[in-house]
CSV table of C-alpha atoms in Angstrom, one decimal:
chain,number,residue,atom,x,y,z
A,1,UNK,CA,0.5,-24.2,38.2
A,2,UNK,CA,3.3,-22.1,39.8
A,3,UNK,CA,7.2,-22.4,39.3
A,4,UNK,CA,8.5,-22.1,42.4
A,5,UNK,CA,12.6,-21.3,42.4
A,6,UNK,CA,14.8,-19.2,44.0
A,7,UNK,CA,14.8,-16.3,41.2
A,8,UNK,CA,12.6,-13.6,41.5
A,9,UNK,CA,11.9,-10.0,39.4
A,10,UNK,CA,11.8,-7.2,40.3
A,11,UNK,CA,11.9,-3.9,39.1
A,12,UNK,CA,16.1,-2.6,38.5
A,13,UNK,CA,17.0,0.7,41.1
A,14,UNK,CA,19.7,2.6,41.2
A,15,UNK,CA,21.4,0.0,44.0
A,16,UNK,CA,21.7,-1.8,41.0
A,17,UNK,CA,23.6,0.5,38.7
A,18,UNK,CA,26.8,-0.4,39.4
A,19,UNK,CA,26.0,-4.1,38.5
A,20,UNK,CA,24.6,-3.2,35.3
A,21,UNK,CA,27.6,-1.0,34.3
A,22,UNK,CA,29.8,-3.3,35.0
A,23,UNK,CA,28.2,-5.7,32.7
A,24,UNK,CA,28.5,-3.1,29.9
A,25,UNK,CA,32.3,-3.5,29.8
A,26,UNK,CA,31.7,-7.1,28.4
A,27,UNK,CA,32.0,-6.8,24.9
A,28,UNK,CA,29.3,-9.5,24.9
A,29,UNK,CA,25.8,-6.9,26.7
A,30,UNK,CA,27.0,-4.7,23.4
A,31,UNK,CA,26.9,-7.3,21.0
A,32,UNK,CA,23.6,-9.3,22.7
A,33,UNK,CA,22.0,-5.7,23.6
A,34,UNK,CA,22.9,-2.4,23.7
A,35,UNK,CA,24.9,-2.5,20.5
A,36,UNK,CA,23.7,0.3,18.8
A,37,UNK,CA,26.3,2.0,16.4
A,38,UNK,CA,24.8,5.1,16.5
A,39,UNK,CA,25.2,5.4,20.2
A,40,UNK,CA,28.3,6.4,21.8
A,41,UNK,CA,28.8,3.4,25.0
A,42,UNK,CA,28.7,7.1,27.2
A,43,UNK,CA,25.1,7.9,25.4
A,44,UNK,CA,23.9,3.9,26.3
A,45,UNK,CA,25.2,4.5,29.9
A,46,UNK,CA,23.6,7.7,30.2
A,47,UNK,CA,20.1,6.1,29.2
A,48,UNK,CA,20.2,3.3,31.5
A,49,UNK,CA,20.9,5.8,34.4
A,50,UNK,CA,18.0,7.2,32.9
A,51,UNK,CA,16.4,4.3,32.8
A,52,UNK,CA,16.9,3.2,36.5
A,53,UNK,CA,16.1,6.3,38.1
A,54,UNK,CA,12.9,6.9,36.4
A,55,UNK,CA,9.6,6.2,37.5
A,56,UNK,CA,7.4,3.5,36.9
A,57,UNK,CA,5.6,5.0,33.7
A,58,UNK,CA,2.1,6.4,33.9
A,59,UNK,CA,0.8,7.1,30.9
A,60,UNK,CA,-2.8,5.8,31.2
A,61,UNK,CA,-5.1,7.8,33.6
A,62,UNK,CA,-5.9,6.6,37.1
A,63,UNK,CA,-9.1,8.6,37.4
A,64,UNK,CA,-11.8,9.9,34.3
A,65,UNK,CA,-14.1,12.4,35.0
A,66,UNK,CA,-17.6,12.6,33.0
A,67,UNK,CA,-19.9,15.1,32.9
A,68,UNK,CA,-23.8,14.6,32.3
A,69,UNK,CA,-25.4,17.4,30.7
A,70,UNK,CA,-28.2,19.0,29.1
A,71,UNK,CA,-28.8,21.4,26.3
A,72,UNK,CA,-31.7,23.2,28.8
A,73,UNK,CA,-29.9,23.5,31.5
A,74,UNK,CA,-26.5,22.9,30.9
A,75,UNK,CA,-24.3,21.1,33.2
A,76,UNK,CA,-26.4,18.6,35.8
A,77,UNK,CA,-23.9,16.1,36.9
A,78,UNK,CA,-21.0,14.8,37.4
A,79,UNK,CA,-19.9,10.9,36.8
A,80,UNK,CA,-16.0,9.9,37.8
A,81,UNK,CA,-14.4,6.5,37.3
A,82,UNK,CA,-11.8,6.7,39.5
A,83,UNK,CA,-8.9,3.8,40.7
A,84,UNK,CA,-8.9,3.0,37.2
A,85,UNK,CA,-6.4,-0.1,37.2
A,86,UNK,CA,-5.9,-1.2,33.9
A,87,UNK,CA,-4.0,-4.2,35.1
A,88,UNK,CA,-7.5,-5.5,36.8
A,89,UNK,CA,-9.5,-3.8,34.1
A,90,UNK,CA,-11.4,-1.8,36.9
A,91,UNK,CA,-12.4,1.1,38.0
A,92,UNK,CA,-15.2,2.3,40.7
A,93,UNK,CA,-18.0,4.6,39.9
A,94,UNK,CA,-18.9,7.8,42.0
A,95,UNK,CA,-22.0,9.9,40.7
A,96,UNK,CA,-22.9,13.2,41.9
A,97,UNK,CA,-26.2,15.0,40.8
A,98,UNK,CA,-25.6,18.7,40.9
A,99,UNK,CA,-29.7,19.5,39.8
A,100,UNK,CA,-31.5,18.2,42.8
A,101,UNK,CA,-34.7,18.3,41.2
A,102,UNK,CA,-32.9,15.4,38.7
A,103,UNK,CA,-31.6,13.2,41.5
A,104,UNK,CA,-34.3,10.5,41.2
A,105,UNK,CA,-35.0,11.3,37.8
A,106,UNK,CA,-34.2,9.1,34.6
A,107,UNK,CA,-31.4,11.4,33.4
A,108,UNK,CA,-29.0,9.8,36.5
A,109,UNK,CA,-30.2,6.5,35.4
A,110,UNK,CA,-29.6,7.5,31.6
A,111,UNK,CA,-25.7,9.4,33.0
A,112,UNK,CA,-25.0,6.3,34.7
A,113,UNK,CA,-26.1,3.8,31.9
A,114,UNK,CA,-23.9,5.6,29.5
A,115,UNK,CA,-20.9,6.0,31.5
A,116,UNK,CA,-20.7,2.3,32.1
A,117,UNK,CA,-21.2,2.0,28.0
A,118,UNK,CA,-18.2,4.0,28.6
A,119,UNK,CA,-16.8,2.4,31.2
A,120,UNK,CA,-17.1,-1.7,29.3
A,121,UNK,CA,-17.3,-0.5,25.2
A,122,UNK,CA,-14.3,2.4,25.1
A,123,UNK,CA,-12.1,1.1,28.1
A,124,UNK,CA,-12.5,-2.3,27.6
A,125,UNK,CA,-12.9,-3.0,31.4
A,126,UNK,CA,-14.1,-6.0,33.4
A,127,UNK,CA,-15.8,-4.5,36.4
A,128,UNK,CA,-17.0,-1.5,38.1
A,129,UNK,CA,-17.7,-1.3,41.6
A,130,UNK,CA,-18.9,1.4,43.6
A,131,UNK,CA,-19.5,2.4,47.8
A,132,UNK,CA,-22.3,4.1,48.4
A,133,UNK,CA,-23.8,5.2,51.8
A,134,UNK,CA,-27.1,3.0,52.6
A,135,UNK,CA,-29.1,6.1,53.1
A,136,UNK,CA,-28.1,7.5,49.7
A,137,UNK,CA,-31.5,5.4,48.3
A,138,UNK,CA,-32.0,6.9,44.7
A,139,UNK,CA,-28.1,6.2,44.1
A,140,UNK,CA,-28.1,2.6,45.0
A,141,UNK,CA,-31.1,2.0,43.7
A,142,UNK,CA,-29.8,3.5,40.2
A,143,UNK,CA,-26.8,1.5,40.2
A,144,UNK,CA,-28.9,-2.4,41.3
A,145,UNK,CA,-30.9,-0.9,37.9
A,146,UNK,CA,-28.1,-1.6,35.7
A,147,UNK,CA,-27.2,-4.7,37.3
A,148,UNK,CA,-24.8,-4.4,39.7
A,149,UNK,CA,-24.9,-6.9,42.9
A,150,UNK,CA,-24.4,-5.5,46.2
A,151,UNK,CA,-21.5,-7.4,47.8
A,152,UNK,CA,-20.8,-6.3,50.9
A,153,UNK,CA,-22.5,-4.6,53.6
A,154,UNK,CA,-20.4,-2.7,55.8
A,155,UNK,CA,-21.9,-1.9,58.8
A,156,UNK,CA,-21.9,1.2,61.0
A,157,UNK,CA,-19.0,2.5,58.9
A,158,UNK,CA,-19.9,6.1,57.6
A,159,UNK,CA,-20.3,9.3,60.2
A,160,UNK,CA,-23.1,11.6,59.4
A,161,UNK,CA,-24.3,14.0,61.7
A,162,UNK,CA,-23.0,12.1,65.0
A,163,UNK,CA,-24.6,8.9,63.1
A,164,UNK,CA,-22.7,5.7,62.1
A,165,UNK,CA,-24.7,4.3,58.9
A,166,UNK,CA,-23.8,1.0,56.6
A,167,UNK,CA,-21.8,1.3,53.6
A,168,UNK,CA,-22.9,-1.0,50.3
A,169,UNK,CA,-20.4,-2.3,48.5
A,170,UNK,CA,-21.1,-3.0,44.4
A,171,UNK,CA,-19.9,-4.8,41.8
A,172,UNK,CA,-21.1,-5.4,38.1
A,173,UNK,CA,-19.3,-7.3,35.8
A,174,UNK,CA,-18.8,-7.1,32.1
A,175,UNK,CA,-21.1,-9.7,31.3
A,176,UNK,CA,-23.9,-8.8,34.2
A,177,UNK,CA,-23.7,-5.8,31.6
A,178,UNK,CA,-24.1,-7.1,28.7
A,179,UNK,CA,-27.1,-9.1,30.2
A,180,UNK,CA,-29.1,-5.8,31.3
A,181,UNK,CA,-28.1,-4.0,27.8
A,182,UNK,CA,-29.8,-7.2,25.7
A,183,UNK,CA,-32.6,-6.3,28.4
A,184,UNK,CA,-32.7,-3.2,27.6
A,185,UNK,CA,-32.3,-3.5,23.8
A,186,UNK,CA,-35.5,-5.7,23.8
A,187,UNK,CA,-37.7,-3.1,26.0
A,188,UNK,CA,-36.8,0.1,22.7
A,189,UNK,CA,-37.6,-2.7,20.3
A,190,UNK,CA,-41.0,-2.6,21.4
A,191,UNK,CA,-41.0,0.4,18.7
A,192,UNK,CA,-43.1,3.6,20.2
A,193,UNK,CA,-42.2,5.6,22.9
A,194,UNK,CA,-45.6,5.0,25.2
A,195,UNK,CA,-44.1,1.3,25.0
A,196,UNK,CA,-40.9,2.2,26.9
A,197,UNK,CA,-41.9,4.9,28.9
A,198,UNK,CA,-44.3,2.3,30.8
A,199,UNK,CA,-41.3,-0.4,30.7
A,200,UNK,CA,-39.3,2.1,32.3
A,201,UNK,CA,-42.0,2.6,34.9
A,202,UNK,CA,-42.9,-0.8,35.4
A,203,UNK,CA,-39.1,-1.9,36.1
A,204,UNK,CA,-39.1,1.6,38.8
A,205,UNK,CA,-42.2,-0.3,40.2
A,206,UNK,CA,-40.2,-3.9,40.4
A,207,UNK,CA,-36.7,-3.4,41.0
A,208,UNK,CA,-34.8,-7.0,40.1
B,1,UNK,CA,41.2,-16.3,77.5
B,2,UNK,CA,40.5,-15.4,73.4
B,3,UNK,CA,37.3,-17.1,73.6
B,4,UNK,CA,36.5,-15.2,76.6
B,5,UNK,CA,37.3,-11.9,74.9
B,6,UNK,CA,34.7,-12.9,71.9
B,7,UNK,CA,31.9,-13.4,74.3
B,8,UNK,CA,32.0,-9.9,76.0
B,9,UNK,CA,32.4,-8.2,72.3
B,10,UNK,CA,29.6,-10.1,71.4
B,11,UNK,CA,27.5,-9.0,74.9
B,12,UNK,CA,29.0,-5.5,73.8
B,13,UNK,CA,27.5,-5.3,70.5
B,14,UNK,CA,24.2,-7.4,71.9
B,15,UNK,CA,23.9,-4.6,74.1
B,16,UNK,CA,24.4,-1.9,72.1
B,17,UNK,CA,22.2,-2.9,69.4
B,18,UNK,CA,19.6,-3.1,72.4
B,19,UNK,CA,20.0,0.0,73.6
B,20,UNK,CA,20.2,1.9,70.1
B,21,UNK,CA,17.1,0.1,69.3
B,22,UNK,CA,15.3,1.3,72.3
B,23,UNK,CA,16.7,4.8,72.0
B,24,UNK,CA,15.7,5.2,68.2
B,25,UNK,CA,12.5,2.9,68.2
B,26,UNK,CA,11.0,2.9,71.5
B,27,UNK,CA,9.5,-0.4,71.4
B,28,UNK,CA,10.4,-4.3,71.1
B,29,UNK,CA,7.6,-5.9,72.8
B,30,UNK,CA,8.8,-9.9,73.4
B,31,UNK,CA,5.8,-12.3,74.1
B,32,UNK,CA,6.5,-16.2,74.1
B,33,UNK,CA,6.6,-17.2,70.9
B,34,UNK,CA,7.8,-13.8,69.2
B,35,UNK,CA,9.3,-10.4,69.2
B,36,UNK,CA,7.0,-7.4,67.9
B,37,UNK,CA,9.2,-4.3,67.3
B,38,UNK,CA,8.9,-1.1,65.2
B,39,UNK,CA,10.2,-1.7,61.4
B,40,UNK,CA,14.2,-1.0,61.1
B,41,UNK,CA,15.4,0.2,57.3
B,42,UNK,CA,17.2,-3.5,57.5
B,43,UNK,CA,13.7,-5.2,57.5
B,44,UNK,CA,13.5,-3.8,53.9
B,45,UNK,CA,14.8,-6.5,52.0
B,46,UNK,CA,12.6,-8.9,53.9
B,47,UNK,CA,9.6,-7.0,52.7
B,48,UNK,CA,10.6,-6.9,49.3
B,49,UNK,CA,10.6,-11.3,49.6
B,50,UNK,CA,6.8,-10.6,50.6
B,51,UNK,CA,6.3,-8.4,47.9
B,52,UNK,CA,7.9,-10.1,44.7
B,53,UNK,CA,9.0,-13.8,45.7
B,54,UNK,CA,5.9,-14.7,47.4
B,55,UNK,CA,2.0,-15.6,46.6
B,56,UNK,CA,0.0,-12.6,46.0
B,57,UNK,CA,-1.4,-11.0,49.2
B,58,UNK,CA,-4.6,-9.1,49.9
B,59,UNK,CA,-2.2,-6.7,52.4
B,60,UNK,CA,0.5,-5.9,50.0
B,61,UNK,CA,-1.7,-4.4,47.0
B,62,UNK,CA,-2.1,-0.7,46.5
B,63,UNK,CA,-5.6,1.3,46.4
B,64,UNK,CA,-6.3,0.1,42.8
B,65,UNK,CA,-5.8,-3.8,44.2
B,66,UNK,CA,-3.0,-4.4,42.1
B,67,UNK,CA,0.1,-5.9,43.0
B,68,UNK,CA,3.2,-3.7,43.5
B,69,UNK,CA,6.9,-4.3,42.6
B,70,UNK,CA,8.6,-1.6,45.2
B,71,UNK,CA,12.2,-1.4,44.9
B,72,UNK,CA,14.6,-1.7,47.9
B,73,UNK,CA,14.4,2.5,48.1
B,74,UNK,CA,10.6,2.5,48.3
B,75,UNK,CA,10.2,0.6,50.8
B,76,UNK,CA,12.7,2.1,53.1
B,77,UNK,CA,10.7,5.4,52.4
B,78,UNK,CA,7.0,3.3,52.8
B,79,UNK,CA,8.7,2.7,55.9
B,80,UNK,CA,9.9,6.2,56.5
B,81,UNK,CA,5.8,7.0,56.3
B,82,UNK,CA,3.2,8.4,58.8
B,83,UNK,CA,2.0,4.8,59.9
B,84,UNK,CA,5.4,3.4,60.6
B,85,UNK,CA,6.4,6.8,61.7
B,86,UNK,CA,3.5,6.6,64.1
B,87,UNK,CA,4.4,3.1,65.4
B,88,UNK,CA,1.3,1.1,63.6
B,89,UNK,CA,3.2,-0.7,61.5
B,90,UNK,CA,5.7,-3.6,63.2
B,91,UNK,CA,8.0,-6.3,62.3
B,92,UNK,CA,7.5,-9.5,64.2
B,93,UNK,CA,10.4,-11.5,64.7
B,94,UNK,CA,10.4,-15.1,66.0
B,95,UNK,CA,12.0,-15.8,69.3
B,96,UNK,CA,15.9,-16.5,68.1
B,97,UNK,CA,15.2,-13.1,65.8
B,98,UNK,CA,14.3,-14.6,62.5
B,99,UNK,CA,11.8,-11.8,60.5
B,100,UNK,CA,9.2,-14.3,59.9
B,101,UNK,CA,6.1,-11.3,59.2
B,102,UNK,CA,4.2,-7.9,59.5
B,103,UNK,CA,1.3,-6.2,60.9
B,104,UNK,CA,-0.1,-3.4,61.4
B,105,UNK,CA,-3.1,-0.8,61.7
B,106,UNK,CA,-3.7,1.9,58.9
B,107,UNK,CA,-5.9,4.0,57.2
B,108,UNK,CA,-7.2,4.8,60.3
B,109,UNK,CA,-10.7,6.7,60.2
B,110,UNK,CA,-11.2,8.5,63.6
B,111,UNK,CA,-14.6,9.8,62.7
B,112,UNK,CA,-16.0,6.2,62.2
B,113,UNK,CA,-13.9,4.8,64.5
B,114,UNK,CA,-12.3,1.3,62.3
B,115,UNK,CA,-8.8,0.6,60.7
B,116,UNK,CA,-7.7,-1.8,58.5
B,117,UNK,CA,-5.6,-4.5,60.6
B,118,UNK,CA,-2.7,-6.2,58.2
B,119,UNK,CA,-1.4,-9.2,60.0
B,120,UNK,CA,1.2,-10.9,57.1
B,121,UNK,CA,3.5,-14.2,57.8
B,122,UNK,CA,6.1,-15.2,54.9
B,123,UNK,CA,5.0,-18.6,55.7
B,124,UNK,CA,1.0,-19.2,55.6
B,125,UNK,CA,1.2,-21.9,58.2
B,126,UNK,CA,2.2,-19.8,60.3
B,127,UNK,CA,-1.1,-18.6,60.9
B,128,UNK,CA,-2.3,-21.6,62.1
B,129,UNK,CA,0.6,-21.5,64.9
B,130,UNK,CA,0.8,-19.3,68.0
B,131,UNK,CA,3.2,-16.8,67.1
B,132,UNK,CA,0.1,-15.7,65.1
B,133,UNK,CA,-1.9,-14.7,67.8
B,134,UNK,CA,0.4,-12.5,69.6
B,135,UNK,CA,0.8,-10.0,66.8
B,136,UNK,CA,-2.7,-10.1,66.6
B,137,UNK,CA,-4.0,-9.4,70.6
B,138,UNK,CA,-1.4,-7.0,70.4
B,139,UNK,CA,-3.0,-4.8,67.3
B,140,UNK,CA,-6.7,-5.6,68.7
B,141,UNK,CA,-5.8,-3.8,72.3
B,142,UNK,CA,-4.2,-1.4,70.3
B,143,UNK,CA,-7.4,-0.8,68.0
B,144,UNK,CA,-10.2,-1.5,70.4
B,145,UNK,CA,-8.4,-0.6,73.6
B,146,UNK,CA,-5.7,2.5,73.0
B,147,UNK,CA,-7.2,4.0,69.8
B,148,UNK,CA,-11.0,3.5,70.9
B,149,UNK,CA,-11.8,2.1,67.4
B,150,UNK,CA,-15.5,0.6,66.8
B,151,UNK,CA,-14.3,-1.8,64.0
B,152,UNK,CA,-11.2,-2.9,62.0
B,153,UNK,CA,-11.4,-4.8,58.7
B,154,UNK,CA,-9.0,-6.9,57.1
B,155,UNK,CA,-8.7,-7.7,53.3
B,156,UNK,CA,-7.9,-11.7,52.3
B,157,UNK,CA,-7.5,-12.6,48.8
B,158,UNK,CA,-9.9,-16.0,47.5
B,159,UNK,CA,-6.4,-17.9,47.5
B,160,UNK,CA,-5.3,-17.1,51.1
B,161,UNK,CA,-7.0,-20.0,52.5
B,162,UNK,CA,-4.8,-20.3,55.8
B,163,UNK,CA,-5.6,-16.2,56.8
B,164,UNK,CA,-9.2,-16.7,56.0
B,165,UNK,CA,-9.4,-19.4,58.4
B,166,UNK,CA,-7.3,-18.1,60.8
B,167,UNK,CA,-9.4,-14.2,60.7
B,168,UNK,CA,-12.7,-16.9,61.2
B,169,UNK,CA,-11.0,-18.9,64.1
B,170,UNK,CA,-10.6,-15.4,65.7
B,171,UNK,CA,-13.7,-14.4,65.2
B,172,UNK,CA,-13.7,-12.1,62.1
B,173,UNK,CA,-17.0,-11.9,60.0
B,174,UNK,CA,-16.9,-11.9,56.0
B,175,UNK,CA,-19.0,-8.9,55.0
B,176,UNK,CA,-18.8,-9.7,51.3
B,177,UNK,CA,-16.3,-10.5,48.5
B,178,UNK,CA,-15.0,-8.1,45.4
B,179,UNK,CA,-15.4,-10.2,42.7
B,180,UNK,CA,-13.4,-10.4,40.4
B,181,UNK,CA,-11.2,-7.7,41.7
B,182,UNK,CA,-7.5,-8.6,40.9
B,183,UNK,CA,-6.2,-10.6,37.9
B,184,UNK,CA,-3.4,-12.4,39.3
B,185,UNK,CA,-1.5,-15.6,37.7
B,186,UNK,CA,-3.8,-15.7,34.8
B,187,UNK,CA,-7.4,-16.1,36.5
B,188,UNK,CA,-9.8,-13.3,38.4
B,189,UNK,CA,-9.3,-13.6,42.4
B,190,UNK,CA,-12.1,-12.5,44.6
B,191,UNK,CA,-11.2,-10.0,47.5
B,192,UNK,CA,-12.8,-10.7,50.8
B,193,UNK,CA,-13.8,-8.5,53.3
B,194,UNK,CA,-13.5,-9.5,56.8
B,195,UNK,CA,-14.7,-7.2,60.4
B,196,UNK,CA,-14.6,-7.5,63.7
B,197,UNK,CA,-16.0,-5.2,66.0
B,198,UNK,CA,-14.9,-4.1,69.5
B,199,UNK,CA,-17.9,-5.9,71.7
B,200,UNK,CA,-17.4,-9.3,69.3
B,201,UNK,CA,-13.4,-9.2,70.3
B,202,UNK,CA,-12.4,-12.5,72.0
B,203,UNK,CA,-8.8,-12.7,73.4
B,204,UNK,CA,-7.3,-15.8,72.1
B,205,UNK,CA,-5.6,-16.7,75.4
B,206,UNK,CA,-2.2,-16.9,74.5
B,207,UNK,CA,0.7,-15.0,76.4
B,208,UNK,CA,-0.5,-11.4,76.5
B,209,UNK,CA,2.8,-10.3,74.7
């Protein structure tokens, strides 16, 4: 249910400053608020202007960057969440393959399954989405592997080459997540290695 | 003789206003049912009523889809900014000069050929009225017709029933839905995607404005 009345927020500007200092001649904002005897009434003007003309504060990242790599041949990859919102809890996912020869391989898969361990476990966020480029296959692929429903299907929306291809949108949630992890979990129960090594092939053979 | 005096000062100013409008803007296109002109720094405090006294709208959140809270200064520089600079952006007035909404065309991808078309009335009915589809012909010649474009897209929020309706009436396609996207008033919102390309484009037969 909404409220709706004639009062509004919004965030206080420098327009405003005049307002607000006015206010702080009324014995009453020093008593209710700002009465802090340690502060001169100059040193509690002096912060509000502060206050107002500052920024709205960023102090969490908008974008984390990942690396993926390997004790043989060092760095392979590269895994960014960027528009991180942490208002949404959201972020979207860009992966970039430096090795070629790795592209299709199960190290992506593996980068991009830990990232979004990363992404749900340390960050605590809700979704993920990512665009990727219809003819980028292995990418796509990777990311319907660990769940994530395509959504939207832009079409003729990405130049290549004098070419206009389709754009997939995704998006996985949290608990799509958790869903393919307990999948997961029960595929490395199944103790040896032979044993996952041929559930890993048989899901590459059956994409869900 | 008093009375008489007050009417040509008002003319005068009338005028003026006209003219310095013209001279600094360029533009003020009048179609029946409403005025579409460039955005002046006194539409500013209208905006902010869109921004922080309305419902949440698809149109009016950033790049990480979540709802902003500009201040007066902001959006005089928003408007200050390459799309309004480059007349994409308008202000559509209804016929006695009441702001009543705002559209536009930006991020504008030349390469691909598409846009994404804003088209944004205080009042949601107003969608469903035809001071709606003036602003909107006007933006699709623009897009299909003057820029060339392929394709423009439009962004509706799961809760903006009346623009989701209208953007179907008019022949716009859902593509697909965010879900989940934006937490809003205490519960996940779904972000819709909606297209319309070029050969699809059906006038809507009200006064070309």
């Amino acid at each position: 249910m909404s409220i709706v009345t004639e009062t509004y927020l919004r965030r206080a500007e420098r327009d405003d400053l005049d307002t607000i200092l006015a206010w702080m001649e009324d014995p009453d904002f020093q008593f209710f608020l700002y009465g802090d005897a340690a502060q001169s009434s100059r040193q509690t003007r002096e912060k509000i202007i502060m206050m107002l003309g500052r920024s709205a504060p960023q102090s969490m990242p908008g974008a984390i960057y990942l690396v993926i790599e390997s004790k043989a041949d060092g760095l392979i990859g590269m895994i960014s969440l960027q528009n991180i919102s942490w208002r949404n809890r959201s972020c979207n996912i860009d992966v970039y393959m430096g090795a070629k020869e790795r592209r299709n391989s199960m190290t992506m898969a593996l980068g991009v399954y830990r990232a979004l361990e990363y992404a749900f476990d340390e960050l605590n966020l809700h979704r993920v989405g990512a665009f990727i480029y219809a003819f980028n296959r292995a990418s796509w692929r990777i990311i319907e592997k660990v769940g994530a429903v395509r959504e939207m299907t832009l079409e003729k929306h990405i130049l290549r080459d004098g070419v206009l291809h389709d754009g997939y949108g995704y998006g996985l949630l949290r608990d799509e997540f958790e869903l393919v992890r307990k999948r997961f979990a029960g595929a490395a129960a199944n103790a040896s290695l032979k044993a996952m090594v041929q559930f890993l092939a048989q899901e590459g053979d059956n994409p869900s | 003789m008093f009375v008489e005096w007050l009417c040509l000062v008002q003319q005068g100013l009338y005028l003026a206003r006209g003219k310095q409008r013209d001279e600094n803007k360029g533009i003020m296109i009048t179609g029946e049912h409403g005025i579409i002109r460039f955005p002046e720094p006194d539409d500013a405090l209208f905006l902010r009523q869109l921004y922080v006294a309305g419902p949440t709208r698809a149109a009016l959140l950033d790049p990480r889809r979540e709802p902003l809270m500009p201040t007066m200064r902001e959006i005089r520089e928003m408007l200050a900014r390459k799309d309004a600079a480059q007349g994409l952006m308008y202000t559509v007035e209804d016929t006695t000069g009441v702001l009543r909404g705002w559209c536009g065309l930006r991020g504008i991808n030349y390469e691909a050929r598409y846009a994404e078309l804003v088209l944004l009335f205080a009042d949601e009915t107003r969608y469903h009225a035809a001071i709606a589809d003036e602003p909107l012909d006007f933006l699709l010649a623009r897009a299909f017709t003057q820029l060339r474009l392929y394709k423009v897209v439009a962004l509706c929020l799961d809760t903006e029933t009346h623009l989701s309706q209208y953007l179907e009436r008019r022949s716009f396609v859902c593509v697909g839905a965010q879900r989940q996207a934006l937490f809003s008033g205490g519960a996940w919102h779904d972000l819709r995607t909606y297209a319309l390309t070029a050969h699809s484009c059906a006038p809507s037969g009200a006064t070309n404005p």
